[in-house]
Coordinates of C-alpha atoms in Angstrom, one line a residue:
M1 CA 124.3 37.8 -28.9
S2 CA 127.8 38.8 -29.8
D3 CA 128.7 39.7 -26.2
G4 CA 127.9 36.1 -25.0
S5 CA 124.6 37.0 -23.5
P6 CA 121.8 34.6 -24.0
R7 CA 119.6 35.2 -27.0
N8 CA 116.2 37.1 -26.5
G9 CA 113.5 38.3 -28.7
G10 CA 115.6 41.3 -30.0
D11 CA 117.9 38.8 -31.5
L12 CA 114.9 37.1 -33.1
L13 CA 113.6 40.2 -34.5
V14 CA 116.9 40.8 -36.1
E15 CA 117.1 37.4 -37.6
V16 CA 113.7 37.9 -39.1
L17 CA 114.5 41.3 -40.7
R18 CA 117.7 39.9 -42.2
A19 CA 115.8 37.1 -43.8
L20 CA 113.5 39.7 -45.3
D21 CA 116.4 41.7 -46.6
V22 CA 115.5 44.6 -44.2
D23 CA 118.5 46.6 -42.8
A24 CA 116.9 49.2 -40.7
A25 CA 114.0 49.6 -38.4
F26 CA 112.1 52.7 -37.1
G27 CA 110.3 53.5 -33.9
V28 CA 110.2 54.8 -30.3
V29 CA 111.8 53.1 -27.4
S30 CA 109.8 52.1 -24.3
V31 CA 110.0 50.0 -21.4
H32 CA 107.8 47.4 -23.2
N33 CA 110.2 47.0 -26.2
L34 CA 113.8 47.5 -24.6
P35 CA 115.2 44.2 -25.8
L36 CA 113.9 44.8 -29.3
V37 CA 115.6 48.3 -29.5
D38 CA 118.7 47.1 -27.9
A39 CA 119.3 44.4 -30.5
L40 CA 118.3 46.6 -33.5
T41 CA 120.6 49.4 -32.4
H42 CA 123.7 47.2 -32.0
Q43 CA 123.0 44.6 -34.9
L44 CA 121.2 46.6 -37.7
R45 CA 120.2 50.2 -38.0
W46 CA 117.8 51.7 -35.5
V47 CA 116.3 55.0 -36.5
P48 CA 114.6 56.9 -33.5
T49 CA 111.5 58.7 -34.7
R50 CA 109.8 61.2 -32.4
S51 CA 106.3 59.5 -32.7
E52 CA 105.0 56.1 -33.4
A53 CA 102.9 57.3 -36.3
A54 CA 106.0 58.6 -37.9
A55 CA 107.8 55.2 -37.2
V56 CA 105.2 53.5 -39.3
N57 CA 105.1 56.1 -42.1
A58 CA 109.0 55.9 -42.3
A59 CA 108.5 52.0 -42.4
D60 CA 105.9 52.5 -45.1
G61 CA 108.2 55.0 -47.2
Y62 CA 111.2 52.6 -46.8
A63 CA 109.0 49.8 -48.1
R64 CA 107.8 51.6 -51.2
V65 CA 111.1 52.8 -52.3
R66 CA 113.2 49.8 -51.5
G67 CA 111.0 47.0 -52.5
T68 CA 111.3 45.2 -49.4
P69 CA 109.1 45.1 -46.2
G70 CA 109.7 48.0 -43.7
C71 CA 109.8 47.6 -39.9
A72 CA 108.3 49.9 -37.3
V73 CA 108.6 49.1 -33.5
T74 CA 106.2 50.9 -31.0
S75 CA 105.3 50.7 -27.4
T76 CA 102.1 49.3 -26.0
G77 CA 98.6 51.1 -25.2
T78 CA 98.9 54.7 -26.3
G79 CA 102.0 54.1 -28.4
A80 CA 100.4 51.3 -30.3
A81 CA 97.2 53.5 -30.9
N82 CA 99.3 56.5 -31.8
A83 CA 100.6 54.2 -34.8
A84 CA 97.0 53.4 -36.0
G85 CA 96.5 56.2 -38.4
A86 CA 99.8 55.4 -40.2
L87 CA 98.9 51.6 -40.2
V88 CA 95.7 52.5 -42.0
E89 CA 97.7 54.5 -44.6
A90 CA 99.8 51.4 -45.2
L91 CA 96.8 49.6 -45.4
T92 CA 95.3 51.7 -47.9
A93 CA 98.5 51.6 -50.0
A94 CA 98.9 47.9 -49.6
S95 CA 102.5 48.5 -48.2
P96 CA 104.2 45.6 -46.5
V97 CA 105.1 46.9 -43.1
L98 CA 105.9 44.6 -40.2
H99 CA 104.8 46.5 -37.1
V100 CA 106.0 45.0 -33.8
T101 CA 104.4 46.6 -30.7
G102 CA 105.1 45.8 -27.1
Q103 CA 102.4 44.4 -24.8
I104 CA 102.2 44.3 -21.0
P105 CA 103.3 41.1 -19.1
S106 CA 101.5 38.2 -20.3
E107 CA 100.4 37.2 -16.8
Y108 CA 98.3 40.4 -16.7
L109 CA 96.8 40.4 -20.4
G110 CA 93.0 40.6 -20.1
C111 CA 92.8 41.1 -16.5
G112 CA 92.0 44.8 -16.6
R113 CA 94.2 45.8 -13.7
G114 CA 95.1 49.0 -15.0
V115 CA 98.8 47.9 -15.6
I116 CA 100.9 50.6 -17.0
H117 CA 100.3 51.2 -20.9
E118 CA 97.4 48.5 -20.7
T119 CA 94.5 49.2 -23.2
R120 CA 91.4 47.2 -23.8
N121 CA 91.5 44.8 -26.8
Q122 CA 94.8 46.2 -28.3
L123 CA 94.7 43.2 -30.7
G124 CA 91.4 44.2 -32.0
M125 CA 92.6 47.6 -32.8
L126 CA 95.7 46.1 -34.6
Q127 CA 93.5 43.8 -36.6
A128 CA 91.2 46.5 -37.7
C129 CA 94.2 48.5 -39.3
S130 CA 96.4 45.6 -40.5
V131 CA 95.9 42.8 -43.1
W132 CA 96.9 40.3 -40.2
A133 CA 97.7 40.7 -36.5
A134 CA 98.5 38.2 -33.7
T135 CA 99.7 38.1 -30.1
V136 CA 103.2 36.5 -29.8
E137 CA 102.8 33.7 -27.2
A138 CA 105.5 31.0 -26.2
D139 CA 106.4 30.0 -29.8
A140 CA 107.8 33.7 -30.9
S141 CA 109.6 32.1 -33.9
G142 CA 106.4 30.5 -35.2
A143 CA 104.6 33.9 -34.9
F144 CA 107.1 35.7 -36.9
T145 CA 107.2 33.0 -39.4
A146 CA 103.6 33.5 -40.0
A147 CA 104.0 37.2 -40.0
A148 CA 106.8 37.2 -42.4
R149 CA 105.1 34.8 -44.9
R150 CA 101.8 36.9 -44.7
L151 CA 103.8 40.2 -45.7
G152 CA 104.5 38.6 -49.2
R153 CA 100.8 37.5 -49.9
H154 CA 97.7 39.2 -51.4
P155 CA 96.0 41.3 -50.2
R156 CA 99.3 43.1 -49.1
G157 CA 99.7 45.6 -46.3
P158 CA 100.9 45.9 -42.8
V159 CA 101.1 43.0 -40.4
S160 CA 101.1 43.6 -36.7
L161 CA 102.5 41.5 -33.7
E162 CA 102.0 42.5 -30.1
W163 CA 104.6 41.0 -27.9
P164 CA 104.4 40.8 -24.1
V165 CA 107.5 42.2 -22.6
D166 CA 108.2 39.4 -20.5
L167 CA 108.3 37.0 -23.4
Q168 CA 110.8 39.3 -25.2
Y169 CA 113.3 38.5 -22.7
G170 CA 112.9 34.9 -23.1
E171 CA 115.3 32.8 -25.3
P172 CA 113.3 32.1 -28.6
A173 CA 113.9 29.4 -31.1
S174 CA 115.7 30.4 -34.1
F175 CA 113.7 31.9 -36.9
E176 CA 112.9 29.4 -39.8
A177 CA 112.3 31.1 -43.0
G178 CA 111.2 27.9 -44.9
E179 CA 112.3 26.2 -48.0
N180 CA 111.0 29.1 -50.2
G181 CA 111.9 32.2 -48.2
A182 CA 110.2 34.0 -45.5
A183 CA 107.5 35.4 -47.4
S184 CA 106.9 32.4 -49.4
S185 CA 103.4 31.2 -48.1
S186 CA 100.8 31.8 -45.5
P187 CA 97.9 29.6 -44.3
S188 CA 95.9 32.8 -43.8
S189 CA 96.2 34.0 -47.4
P190 CA 95.9 31.3 -50.2
E191 CA 97.9 31.5 -53.4
V192 CA 96.5 33.7 -56.1
P193 CA 94.7 31.4 -58.5
G194 CA 95.9 31.4 -62.3
P195 CA 93.7 33.3 -64.7
D196 CA 90.7 31.8 -66.1
E197 CA 91.5 30.6 -69.8
G198 CA 88.1 31.2 -71.2
A199 CA 88.0 34.7 -69.8
L200 CA 91.4 35.3 -71.4
D201 CA 90.3 34.1 -74.7
R202 CA 87.3 36.4 -74.8
A203 CA 89.4 39.2 -73.7
A204 CA 91.9 38.7 -76.4
E205 CA 89.0 38.7 -79.0
L206 CA 87.7 42.0 -77.8
V207 CA 91.2 43.6 -77.5
A208 CA 92.1 42.5 -81.2
A209 CA 88.7 44.0 -82.4
A210 CA 89.2 47.5 -80.7
E211 CA 89.9 50.4 -82.8
R212 CA 90.5 52.9 -79.9
P213 CA 91.7 51.1 -76.9
L214 CA 92.9 52.7 -73.6
V215 CA 94.5 51.2 -70.6
W216 CA 94.0 52.3 -67.0
A217 CA 96.9 51.2 -64.5
G218 CA 96.6 51.6 -60.9
G219 CA 98.9 50.4 -58.0
G220 CA 98.3 46.8 -58.8
A221 CA 100.2 47.3 -62.0
V222 CA 103.3 48.4 -60.5
G223 CA 105.8 45.6 -61.1
A224 CA 104.3 44.9 -64.3
S225 CA 106.0 47.6 -66.5
T226 CA 107.2 45.1 -69.1
Q227 CA 103.8 43.6 -69.7
V228 CA 102.0 46.9 -69.8
D229 CA 104.6 48.3 -72.3
D230 CA 104.1 45.1 -74.4
L231 CA 100.3 45.5 -74.4
L232 CA 100.4 49.1 -75.6
R233 CA 102.8 48.2 -78.2
R234 CA 100.5 45.4 -79.4
T235 CA 97.3 47.3 -79.4
G236 CA 98.0 51.0 -79.9
A237 CA 96.4 51.9 -76.7
G238 CA 97.2 55.0 -74.6
L239 CA 97.7 54.7 -70.8
F240 CA 96.1 56.4 -68.0
T241 CA 97.1 55.9 -64.6
S242 CA 95.9 56.4 -61.1
N243 CA 97.9 58.1 -58.7
A244 CA 99.2 54.9 -57.2
G245 CA 100.0 53.8 -60.7
R246 CA 102.2 56.4 -61.7
G247 CA 105.5 55.4 -63.1
V248 CA 104.4 52.0 -64.3
L249 CA 105.7 53.4 -67.5
P250 CA 107.9 56.5 -67.5
E251 CA 105.7 59.8 -67.7
T252 CA 107.8 60.9 -70.6
D253 CA 106.6 58.3 -72.7
A254 CA 104.4 59.7 -75.5
R255 CA 101.8 56.9 -75.0
V256 CA 101.2 57.9 -71.2
I257 CA 98.3 60.4 -70.6
G258 CA 99.0 59.8 -67.0
N259 CA 96.7 60.5 -63.9
F260 CA 94.6 62.8 -66.1
A261 CA 91.4 60.7 -66.6
A262 CA 89.4 63.2 -64.9
S263 CA 90.5 66.2 -66.6
A264 CA 88.6 67.7 -69.6
A265 CA 90.8 66.2 -72.2
G266 CA 91.1 63.0 -70.4
A267 CA 87.3 62.5 -70.1
E268 CA 86.8 63.3 -74.0
L269 CA 89.4 60.8 -74.8
L270 CA 87.5 58.1 -72.7
D271 CA 84.2 59.2 -74.5
H272 CA 86.0 58.3 -77.9
A273 CA 87.5 55.0 -76.8
D274 CA 85.8 51.8 -77.7
L275 CA 87.6 49.6 -75.1
L276 CA 89.1 50.1 -71.6
I277 CA 91.6 47.5 -70.0
S278 CA 91.8 48.5 -66.3
V279 CA 94.8 46.8 -64.4
G280 CA 94.8 46.9 -60.6
T281 CA 92.9 50.1 -60.1
H282 CA 90.4 51.1 -57.5
F283 CA 88.8 53.9 -59.5
R284 CA 89.0 56.1 -56.5
S285 CA 86.3 58.9 -56.1
N286 CA 88.9 61.7 -56.5
E287 CA 90.0 60.2 -59.8
T288 CA 86.8 59.5 -61.3
R289 CA 84.6 62.7 -60.5
S290 CA 83.1 61.0 -57.6
Y291 CA 82.2 58.1 -60.0
R292 CA 80.5 60.3 -62.5
L293 CA 83.3 59.9 -65.1
A294 CA 82.0 57.9 -68.1
V295 CA 84.2 54.9 -69.2
P296 CA 83.9 53.0 -72.4
Q297 CA 81.0 50.5 -72.7
I298 CA 83.5 47.6 -73.2
H299 CA 85.6 47.3 -70.2
I300 CA 88.1 44.4 -69.4
Q301 CA 89.0 44.5 -65.5
I302 CA 92.1 42.7 -64.3
D303 CA 92.7 42.7 -60.5
V304 CA 94.2 40.4 -58.0
D305 CA 91.1 40.9 -55.6
P306 CA 87.9 39.2 -57.0
A307 CA 85.8 41.5 -54.9
A308 CA 87.2 44.5 -57.0
V309 CA 85.9 43.3 -60.4
G310 CA 82.9 45.4 -61.3
R311 CA 82.8 47.2 -57.9
V312 CA 82.9 50.7 -59.5
Y313 CA 82.3 50.2 -63.2
P314 CA 80.6 47.1 -64.8
A315 CA 83.2 44.7 -66.3
D316 CA 82.3 42.7 -69.4
I317 CA 85.1 40.6 -68.7
G318 CA 86.8 40.3 -65.1
I319 CA 90.1 38.4 -65.0
V320 CA 91.3 37.7 -61.5
G321 CA 95.1 37.2 -61.0
D322 CA 98.5 38.9 -60.7
A323 CA 98.9 41.6 -63.2
C324 CA 102.3 40.2 -64.6
V325 CA 100.7 36.7 -65.1
V326 CA 97.4 37.9 -66.7
L327 CA 99.0 40.3 -68.9
D328 CA 101.6 37.8 -70.1
A329 CA 98.8 35.4 -70.8
L330 CA 96.8 38.0 -72.8
G331 CA 100.0 39.0 -74.7
Q332 CA 100.5 35.4 -75.7
R333 CA 97.1 35.4 -77.4
L334 CA 97.7 38.5 -79.3
V335 CA 100.9 37.4 -80.8
G336 CA 100.8 37.4 -84.6
G337 CA 97.3 38.8 -84.3
A338 CA 96.7 42.2 -86.1
T339 CA 94.8 44.6 -83.9
A340 CA 92.2 46.9 -85.4
A341 CA 93.5 50.1 -83.8
Q342 CA 93.1 53.3 -86.0
P343 CA 96.3 55.0 -86.9
S344 CA 94.6 58.4 -86.0
W345 CA 94.1 57.1 -82.4
T346 CA 97.8 57.6 -81.7
A347 CA 97.3 61.2 -82.6
A348 CA 94.4 61.6 -80.3
I349 CA 96.3 60.1 -77.4
A350 CA 99.2 62.5 -78.0
A351 CA 97.0 65.5 -78.4
A352 CA 95.0 64.6 -75.2
R353 CA 98.4 64.0 -73.2
D354 CA 99.6 67.5 -74.6
H355 CA 96.3 69.3 -73.7
C356 CA 96.1 68.1 -70.2
R357 CA 99.5 69.3 -69.3
A358 CA 99.1 72.6 -71.0
Q359 CA 95.8 73.3 -69.4
L360 CA 96.9 72.4 -65.9
S361 CA 100.1 74.7 -66.4
R362 CA 97.7 77.6 -67.1
D363 CA 95.5 76.7 -64.2
I364 CA 98.3 76.9 -61.8
G365 CA 100.1 80.1 -63.0
P366 CA 103.5 80.7 -61.3
Y367 CA 103.5 77.1 -59.8
S368 CA 104.2 75.7 -63.2
E369 CA 107.6 77.2 -63.1
I370 CA 108.1 75.5 -59.6
C371 CA 107.0 72.3 -60.9
A372 CA 109.5 72.6 -64.0
I373 CA 112.4 73.5 -61.7
M374 CA 111.6 70.4 -59.5
A375 CA 111.4 68.2 -62.6
S376 CA 114.7 69.6 -64.0
T377 CA 116.6 69.3 -60.7
L378 CA 115.4 65.9 -59.4
S379 CA 117.0 62.7 -60.9
D380 CA 114.6 60.1 -62.1
E381 CA 115.3 57.9 -58.9
A382 CA 115.0 60.8 -56.3
P383 CA 112.0 60.0 -54.0
R384 CA 109.2 62.6 -54.5
V385 CA 107.5 62.4 -51.1
R386 CA 104.3 64.5 -51.4
D387 CA 101.9 65.5 -48.5
I388 CA 98.2 66.2 -49.0
T389 CA 98.4 69.8 -49.8
I390 CA 97.2 72.2 -52.7
P391 CA 100.5 72.2 -54.7
N392 CA 100.5 68.4 -54.6
S393 CA 96.7 67.8 -55.2
S394 CA 96.6 70.2 -58.0
W395 CA 99.8 69.5 -59.8
G396 CA 102.3 67.4 -57.9
N397 CA 100.1 64.4 -58.3
R398 CA 100.0 65.0 -62.1
L399 CA 102.3 67.3 -63.8
L400 CA 105.5 66.7 -61.8
P401 CA 106.9 63.8 -63.9
I402 CA 107.3 60.2 -62.3
I403 CA 109.9 58.1 -64.2
D404 CA 110.5 55.5 -61.6
S405 CA 107.5 54.2 -59.8
A406 CA 109.4 53.7 -56.6
S407 CA 109.9 57.4 -56.3
N408 CA 106.2 58.0 -56.2
V409 CA 105.5 58.4 -52.5
V410 CA 102.3 59.9 -51.3
P411 CA 99.6 59.3 -48.8
R412 CA 97.0 57.3 -50.7
G413 CA 94.4 57.6 -48.0
G414 CA 94.5 61.3 -48.4
G415 CA 95.5 62.0 -44.8
I416 CA 97.7 65.0 -44.2
G417 CA 100.9 65.3 -42.0
Q418 CA 102.7 62.0 -43.0
A419 CA 105.1 63.2 -45.7
V420 CA 107.9 64.0 -43.3
G421 CA 107.7 60.6 -41.6
M422 CA 107.6 58.8 -45.0
S423 CA 110.8 60.7 -46.1
I424 CA 112.8 59.5 -43.2
G425 CA 112.2 55.8 -44.6
T426 CA 112.7 56.8 -48.1
A427 CA 116.0 58.4 -47.3
V428 CA 117.3 55.5 -45.5
A429 CA 116.2 53.1 -48.2
R430 CA 117.7 55.1 -51.1
P431 CA 120.7 57.0 -49.3
D432 CA 122.5 57.9 -52.6
E433 CA 119.6 60.0 -53.8
P434 CA 118.3 63.2 -52.1
T435 CA 114.6 63.0 -51.0
M436 CA 112.2 65.8 -51.9
V437 CA 109.3 66.5 -49.6
M438 CA 106.3 68.7 -50.8
I439 CA 104.3 69.7 -47.8
G440 CA 102.0 72.5 -46.6
D441 CA 102.2 74.4 -43.5
G442 CA 99.3 72.6 -42.1
G443 CA 100.7 69.2 -43.0
L444 CA 104.1 69.9 -41.4
A445 CA 102.5 70.8 -37.9
P446 CA 101.6 67.2 -37.1
Q447 CA 105.2 66.0 -37.7
I448 CA 107.2 69.0 -37.0
G449 CA 109.2 67.1 -34.4
E450 CA 110.4 64.7 -37.0
L451 CA 112.7 67.4 -38.4
A452 CA 114.7 66.5 -35.4
T453 CA 114.9 62.8 -36.6
L454 CA 116.1 64.3 -40.0
A455 CA 118.8 66.3 -38.2
Q456 CA 120.0 63.5 -35.9
E457 CA 120.3 60.9 -38.8
N458 CA 121.6 63.7 -41.0
L459 CA 119.3 62.5 -43.9
P460 CA 119.5 64.1 -47.3
V461 CA 115.9 65.2 -47.3
T462 CA 114.8 68.7 -48.6
V463 CA 111.5 69.7 -47.0
V464 CA 109.6 72.3 -49.3
V465 CA 106.9 74.0 -47.2
F466 CA 104.2 75.7 -49.4
D467 CA 103.0 78.2 -46.7
D468 CA 99.5 79.6 -47.3
G469 CA 98.8 80.1 -43.6
G470 CA 96.3 77.4 -43.0
Y471 CA 94.5 74.4 -44.6
G472 CA 94.3 75.7 -48.2
V473 CA 92.3 72.9 -49.7
L474 CA 89.6 73.2 -47.1
R475 CA 89.7 77.0 -47.5
N476 CA 89.0 76.9 -51.1
T477 CA 86.3 74.2 -50.6
Q478 CA 84.5 76.4 -48.0
D479 CA 84.8 79.5 -50.2
Q480 CA 83.1 77.7 -53.1
H481 CA 80.7 75.5 -51.4
L482 CA 79.7 77.4 -48.3
G483 CA 80.7 81.0 -48.5
R484 CA 82.2 81.3 -45.1
R485 CA 85.3 80.0 -43.5
S486 CA 85.6 77.8 -40.2
G487 CA 88.6 76.2 -38.7
V488 CA 91.0 76.7 -41.7
D489 CA 93.3 79.5 -40.6
L490 CA 96.4 78.5 -38.8
L491 CA 99.0 80.4 -36.7
A492 CA 102.4 79.0 -38.2
P493 CA 105.7 79.0 -36.5
D494 CA 108.5 81.1 -37.9
L495 CA 110.0 78.5 -40.0
A496 CA 113.5 80.2 -40.1
S497 CA 113.7 79.9 -36.4
V498 CA 112.5 76.3 -36.5
A499 CA 115.2 75.5 -39.0
S500 CA 117.8 77.1 -37.0
A501 CA 116.6 75.2 -33.8
F502 CA 117.1 71.9 -35.6
D503 CA 120.3 73.1 -37.3
L504 CA 118.8 72.6 -40.8
G505 CA 119.7 74.7 -44.0
Y506 CA 117.0 77.1 -44.6
C507 CA 115.8 79.4 -47.3
D508 CA 112.8 81.7 -48.0
A509 CA 111.4 81.7 -51.7
T510 CA 109.2 84.3 -52.9
T511 CA 109.8 83.9 -56.6
P512 CA 110.5 81.0 -59.0
H513 CA 113.9 82.4 -59.3
D514 CA 114.4 82.3 -55.6
F515 CA 113.2 78.8 -55.5
A516 CA 115.5 77.7 -58.4
R517 CA 118.6 78.8 -56.7
A518 CA 117.4 77.4 -53.0
F519 CA 116.2 74.1 -54.4
E520 CA 119.4 73.2 -56.5
A521 CA 121.6 74.1 -53.5
A522 CA 119.4 72.2 -51.2
M523 CA 119.4 69.0 -53.2
N524 CA 123.2 69.1 -53.4
A525 CA 123.8 69.7 -49.9
G526 CA 123.7 66.1 -48.7
S527 CA 122.1 67.1 -45.3
P528 CA 118.4 68.0 -44.3
Q529 CA 117.2 71.3 -45.6
L530 CA 114.1 73.4 -45.3
I531 CA 112.6 75.7 -48.0
R532 CA 109.5 77.9 -47.4
V533 CA 107.7 78.9 -50.4
D534 CA 105.7 82.1 -49.5
C535 CA 102.5 81.5 -51.4
E536 CA 101.0 84.9 -50.6
T537 CA 103.8 86.7 -52.1
L538 CA 104.1 84.1 -55.0
G539 CA 100.6 84.7 -55.8
P540 CA 97.4 82.5 -56.1
M541 CA 96.7 80.0 -58.8
P542 CA 94.6 81.6 -61.7
T543 CA 92.2 78.6 -61.1
P544 CA 91.7 77.9 -57.4
F545 CA 92.0 74.1 -56.6
V546 CA 89.0 72.5 -55.1
P547 CA 88.9 68.9 -54.5
P548 CA 86.1 66.9 -56.3
V549 CA 84.0 66.3 -53.2
E550 CA 80.3 66.4 -52.9
M551 CA 78.8 69.1 -50.7
P552 CA 75.4 70.7 -50.3
S553 CA 74.8 74.2 -51.7
A554 CA 75.2 76.9 -49.1
D555 CA 71.7 78.2 -50.3
R556 CA 69.5 76.5 -47.8

């Protein structure tokens, strides 16, 4: 340490984060992590969230926007358990989060004495919601070397270390990043094998013969923008994306239909296609009409996970490997080879793209103006953090343009109430761009305390709350499927008073004109702001949004 005190675990954690190019950590201080928080506060940037869940959400948002791992530090027992739901979200999103949680003194581990903050099988809980988890023992440096390396390997996701507090105070060995960097290799995660040459040859033959090809890119294609662009150029294909794959190519590109595969026009285009190349997508239920969406008979599936091939839709050819490597190899086989794509197919792709957007704009009525205002005000790089709320699920996930894939931040597991925490991390990761949060009144409630974090850190985050007095998605679902309502109406606080209590800028918006003035001013303020959109006054969507979930009929 700089003051001449002996090194301890906090200094080791700082060394690890610097090796990973991480300049901030998020968390809640505790008696079981004091050395860690002390070192982070004085040597890097410590952002004190109000809950452990928000700490992991913030680290997750930081990782997605910055392109490096994020770091969350929590307490043990209940504190670690509070982080579990957010770890599940990072796991679903394959987000590289280093989660370091305290643990009771090592001499009492497993004794069941009821030591303060003790919980049964904490490591088992962490293993269930992380891609890798371990207990730090005598060799703390070795544990962090393994954790750091595991962060960079497939399958990606959060890694967790529980660290007995007595060992945090000991003097650890220096962190060894290894010859090829901290995240270069891990014995628990083997190298992704190179793609099968025979499968590539057969795939190239099918691609060259296709007259009406389509590509469907998921989160596994993020980072392969150049290769996806080259594939579309060589084949004349149009591009669907999953929600996670948005921004692989800018959604202003005429070849990008976007996250509209399950729309009427998208389904019709799929019906007419003669080849589908899917790249790193899970074909989630809400994006495939609960797996009823038909895809072309010929399907080439590219995924880093062998288990994903054919899991949802049969694959004529499955190619296992990193998207960049596989698409590069496929592109080399298409060099000089004329594809059979029909010129009329380009027009069909453009027509489907336009129809999807026009129909959705009609379906959402006055909210189409809200979307247009957001699109015209936000820069391409401004993070768009979107909670699971009706405006996001109906149009934020589709119509609000994504140009830069790193700006597309949304809970991919579908859990509400995580966006404010995520915005803390995105704002720290990208401080020169204002962050926008779309959230509902129901989603704001679980993390309303994190408004204090935004205020304390003076982060340039504008939280847009779409207030419809409850859980609107579930309300619509019950109205359509059950004919009665249960548990969906909520008493919401006076948000003007909430904003005043946290010293946030505030505005109520009841019309698109109100919203335009408020949103532009808020995004230029350089400080945390809260805008309430009065959904009741603004009016309902002409077509109520009901999620594509299967429910039995109310007529029983």
